[in-house]
Amino acid sequence: MFTGLIQDVGRVESVETGADGARIRIATSLGPEIASGDSVAVNGVCLTATEVGDGGFATEAMNQTLELTALGELDAGGRVNLEPAMRASDRLGGHIVQGHVDGVGEVAAVEEDGFAKRLRVGLGSELLRYAIAQGSIALDGVSLTIADLGEDFVEVSLVPETLERTNLGDAASGRKLNVECDVVARYVERLVGSLAEKEDA
């Protein structure tokens, strides 16, 4: 489990893509904190560290992960949001993030908003159904609050701290983002659906 609070912005050293999937090497100052086998959220996708060194780690993404997320667009030199798995003793400063991406959104617009930036992200109906104003959403692994939403988009406001400590400050129109909806919303939908089926039976 993760919190959506990014611990470091790593740099992709290499991406080797083949028939089996992709092997990704990432340089990060978090290397000493990660052990082989640990879970690390890379742009919001929960991956397993397969090799670890002081300067970073290597990981693998299977084909299904590449198809369902934006990791397939990673290139050497790219910047990625990193968060090691939450410890039981950690504070939950963001919201509950599983690292299980629900889909991919696309940045539709970026606007200056005082000292912040306003990011509009286009989403399909299968993701928007879990979005509510002032609710939580994770974009590329970053825990954010939904400031506004429409029929095909959500908007979030990025404060200077988020712009500095994540790669969302680089976001421009057309960029693909990994989206994880609030897990509570999914559980509520499942529970309410089950209750409705019992009442109709």
Short mmCIF file of C-alpha atoms in Angstrom, two decimals:
data_model
loop_
_atom_site.label_atom_id
_atom_site.label_comp_id
_atom_site.label_asym_id
_atom_site.label_seq_id
_atom_site.Cartn_x
_atom_site.Cartn_y
_atom_site.Cartn_z
CA MET A 1 0.00 0.00 0.00
CA PHE A 2 1.08 3.58 -0.71
CA THR A 3 0.04 7.08 0.35
CA GLY A 4 0.45 9.05 -2.87
CA LEU A 5 3.18 11.19 -1.29
CA ILE A 6 6.15 11.02 -3.67
CA GLN A 7 9.50 10.35 -2.01
CA ASP A 8 11.75 11.06 -4.99
CA VAL A 9 11.67 11.84 -8.70
CA GLY A 10 13.90 9.25 -10.33
CA ARG A 11 15.51 9.23 -13.76
CA VAL A 12 14.99 6.37 -16.20
CA GLU A 13 18.42 5.04 -17.14
CA SER A 14 17.24 2.44 -19.63
CA VAL A 15 14.17 0.65 -20.94
CA GLU A 16 14.59 -2.73 -22.60
CA THR A 17 11.38 -3.87 -24.26
CA GLY A 18 10.89 -7.38 -25.64
CA ALA A 19 8.25 -10.01 -26.21
CA ASP A 20 8.09 -10.75 -22.47
CA GLY A 21 7.61 -7.15 -21.33
CA ALA A 22 9.97 -4.36 -20.28
CA ARG A 23 12.99 -4.16 -18.00
CA ILE A 24 13.47 -0.70 -16.56
CA ARG A 25 16.47 0.75 -14.71
CA ILE A 26 15.89 3.83 -12.58
CA ALA A 27 18.43 6.08 -10.89
CA THR A 28 17.27 7.43 -7.52
CA SER A 29 18.59 8.50 -4.14
CA LEU A 30 16.17 5.97 -2.61
CA GLY A 31 18.45 3.08 -3.59
CA PRO A 32 19.77 2.46 -0.03
CA GLU A 33 16.17 2.30 1.28
CA ILE A 34 15.02 -0.35 -1.21
CA ALA A 35 15.75 -4.07 -1.01
CA SER A 36 15.41 -6.64 -3.76
CA GLY A 37 11.80 -7.84 -3.75
CA ASP A 38 10.40 -4.59 -2.33
CA SER A 39 7.38 -2.94 -3.89
CA VAL A 40 7.92 0.51 -5.37
CA ALA A 41 5.30 2.69 -7.03
CA VAL A 42 6.71 4.00 -10.32
CA ASN A 43 4.43 6.75 -11.66
CA GLY A 44 1.74 5.15 -9.53
CA VAL A 45 2.26 1.58 -10.75
CA CYS A 46 3.23 -0.98 -8.09
CA LEU A 47 6.34 -2.79 -9.34
CA THR A 48 8.86 -5.12 -7.71
CA ALA A 49 12.53 -4.17 -7.40
CA THR A 50 14.52 -6.99 -9.02
CA GLU A 51 18.01 -5.52 -8.61
CA VAL A 52 19.11 -2.83 -6.18
CA GLY A 53 22.20 -0.67 -5.82
CA ASP A 54 23.07 2.54 -4.01
CA GLY A 55 22.37 4.50 -7.18
CA GLY A 56 18.97 3.02 -7.96
CA PHE A 57 17.13 -0.16 -8.88
CA ALA A 58 15.84 -2.27 -11.75
CA THR A 59 12.31 -3.54 -12.19
CA GLU A 60 10.17 -5.38 -14.71
CA ALA A 61 6.76 -4.61 -16.20
CA MET A 62 4.83 -7.45 -17.81
CA ASN A 63 2.89 -6.96 -21.03
CA GLN A 64 -0.46 -6.55 -19.29
CA THR A 65 0.99 -3.73 -17.18
CA LEU A 66 2.34 -2.01 -20.28
CA GLU A 67 -1.06 -2.29 -21.97
CA LEU A 68 -3.09 -0.95 -19.03
CA THR A 69 -0.78 1.87 -17.93
CA ALA A 70 1.34 4.65 -19.41
CA LEU A 71 4.61 2.89 -18.52
CA GLY A 72 4.98 1.76 -22.12
CA GLU A 73 5.77 5.38 -23.03
CA LEU A 74 8.81 5.62 -20.73
CA ASP A 75 12.11 6.50 -22.39
CA ALA A 76 15.65 6.80 -21.09
CA GLY A 77 16.13 10.17 -19.43
CA GLY A 78 12.49 10.49 -18.42
CA ARG A 79 11.54 11.52 -14.89
CA VAL A 80 9.33 9.21 -12.81
CA ASN A 81 7.56 9.63 -9.48
CA LEU A 82 8.75 7.09 -6.89
CA GLU A 83 7.25 5.94 -3.61
CA PRO A 84 8.38 2.87 -1.65
CA ALA A 85 5.62 0.83 -0.03
CA MET A 86 4.18 2.32 3.15
CA ARG A 87 5.44 0.97 6.47
CA ALA A 88 2.95 0.14 9.24
CA SER A 89 4.48 2.93 11.35
CA ASP A 90 4.14 5.62 8.64
CA ARG A 91 1.59 8.41 8.68
CA LEU A 92 -1.10 8.24 6.01
CA GLY A 93 -0.53 11.79 4.80
CA GLY A 94 -2.19 11.40 1.40
CA HIS A 95 -4.91 8.79 0.84
CA ILE A 96 -4.97 5.01 0.40
CA VAL A 97 -3.24 4.23 -2.89
CA GLN A 98 -2.79 0.61 -3.96
CA GLY A 99 -0.58 1.06 -7.00
CA HIS A 100 -3.23 -0.75 -9.06
CA VAL A 101 -3.86 1.63 -11.95
CA ASP A 102 -7.47 1.81 -13.14
CA GLY A 103 -6.73 3.42 -16.48
CA VAL A 104 -4.91 6.15 -18.37
CA GLY A 105 -5.95 9.77 -18.66
CA GLU A 106 -4.60 12.48 -20.96
CA VAL A 107 -3.69 16.03 -20.00
CA ALA A 108 -6.13 18.31 -21.84
CA ALA A 109 -4.97 21.68 -20.52
CA VAL A 110 -2.53 23.30 -18.10
CA GLU A 111 -3.24 26.78 -16.75
CA GLU A 112 -1.47 29.06 -14.30
CA ASP A 113 -3.56 29.66 -11.19
CA GLY A 114 -1.74 32.12 -8.95
CA PHE A 115 1.21 30.29 -7.39
CA ALA A 116 -0.37 26.97 -8.42
CA LYS A 117 -1.15 25.24 -11.71
CA ARG A 118 -4.51 23.91 -12.76
CA LEU A 119 -4.36 20.58 -14.57
CA ARG A 120 -7.31 19.31 -16.62
CA VAL A 121 -7.18 15.59 -17.37
CA GLY A 122 -9.50 13.86 -19.79
CA LEU A 123 -11.01 10.63 -18.46
CA GLY A 124 -13.38 8.03 -19.83
CA SER A 125 -16.74 7.30 -18.21
CA GLU A 126 -15.37 4.10 -16.65
CA LEU A 127 -13.07 6.25 -14.49
CA LEU A 128 -15.24 9.35 -14.02
CA ARG A 129 -17.91 7.26 -12.30
CA TYR A 130 -15.61 7.10 -9.25
CA ALA A 131 -14.76 10.81 -9.20
CA ILE A 132 -16.45 13.39 -6.98
CA ALA A 133 -15.66 17.04 -6.34
CA GLN A 134 -13.24 17.37 -3.41
CA GLY A 135 -12.65 13.61 -3.55
CA SER A 136 -9.28 11.89 -3.92
CA ILE A 137 -7.54 10.69 -7.06
CA ALA A 138 -3.99 9.55 -7.81
CA LEU A 139 -2.35 10.82 -11.01
CA ASP A 140 1.01 9.23 -11.81
CA GLY A 141 1.07 8.12 -8.18
CA VAL A 142 0.47 11.59 -6.69
CA SER A 143 -2.37 11.91 -4.17
CA LEU A 144 -4.52 14.84 -5.29
CA THR A 145 -7.87 16.42 -4.53
CA ILE A 146 -10.37 16.84 -7.37
CA ALA A 147 -11.04 20.56 -7.67
CA ASP A 148 -13.63 20.30 -10.45
CA LEU A 149 -15.04 17.76 -12.87
CA GLY A 150 -17.10 17.69 -16.03
CA GLU A 151 -18.60 15.12 -18.36
CA ASP A 152 -15.21 13.95 -19.63
CA PHE A 153 -12.55 15.45 -17.34
CA VAL A 154 -11.32 16.15 -13.84
CA GLU A 155 -9.32 19.16 -12.74
CA VAL A 156 -6.73 19.25 -9.98
CA SER A 157 -4.74 22.13 -8.56
CA LEU A 158 -1.00 21.61 -8.15
CA VAL A 159 0.53 23.64 -5.33
CA PRO A 160 4.22 24.68 -5.50
CA GLU A 161 5.27 21.77 -3.26
CA THR A 162 3.70 19.27 -5.68
CA LEU A 163 5.20 21.04 -8.69
CA GLU A 164 8.65 20.87 -7.12
CA ARG A 165 8.59 17.36 -5.67
CA THR A 166 6.87 15.43 -8.50
CA ASN A 167 7.08 15.20 -12.27
CA LEU A 168 3.62 16.74 -12.68
CA GLY A 169 5.31 20.12 -12.96
CA ASP A 170 6.47 18.92 -16.39
CA ALA A 171 2.96 17.94 -17.50
CA ALA A 172 1.85 19.36 -20.84
CA SER A 173 -1.17 18.82 -23.07
CA GLY A 174 -1.22 15.33 -24.57
CA ARG A 175 0.78 13.65 -21.83
CA LYS A 176 -0.61 10.32 -20.65
CA LEU A 177 -1.07 9.86 -16.89
CA ASN A 178 -1.71 6.73 -14.83
CA VAL A 179 -4.99 7.10 -12.97
CA GLU A 180 -6.00 5.29 -9.79
CA CYS A 181 -9.45 6.10 -8.49
CA ASP A 182 -10.32 6.19 -4.81
CA VAL A 183 -10.53 2.58 -3.63
CA VAL A 184 -13.31 3.52 -1.19
CA ALA A 185 -15.52 4.56 -4.12
CA ARG A 186 -14.99 1.20 -5.79
CA TYR A 187 -15.89 -0.71 -2.63
CA VAL A 188 -19.01 1.41 -2.12
CA GLU A 189 -20.13 0.72 -5.70
CA ARG A 190 -19.60 -3.01 -5.19
CA LEU A 191 -21.46 -3.04 -1.89
CA VAL A 192 -24.39 -0.96 -3.11
CA GLY A 193 -24.63 -3.06 -6.27
CA SER A 194 -24.77 -6.27 -4.24
CA LEU A 195 -27.48 -4.87 -1.97
CA ALA A 196 -29.54 -3.75 -4.96
CA GLU A 197 -29.30 -7.21 -6.52
CA LYS A 198 -30.55 -8.81 -3.29
CA GLU A 199 -33.50 -6.42 -3.14
CA ASP A 200 -34.45 -7.20 -6.75
CA ALA A 201 -34.19 -10.94 -6.18
#
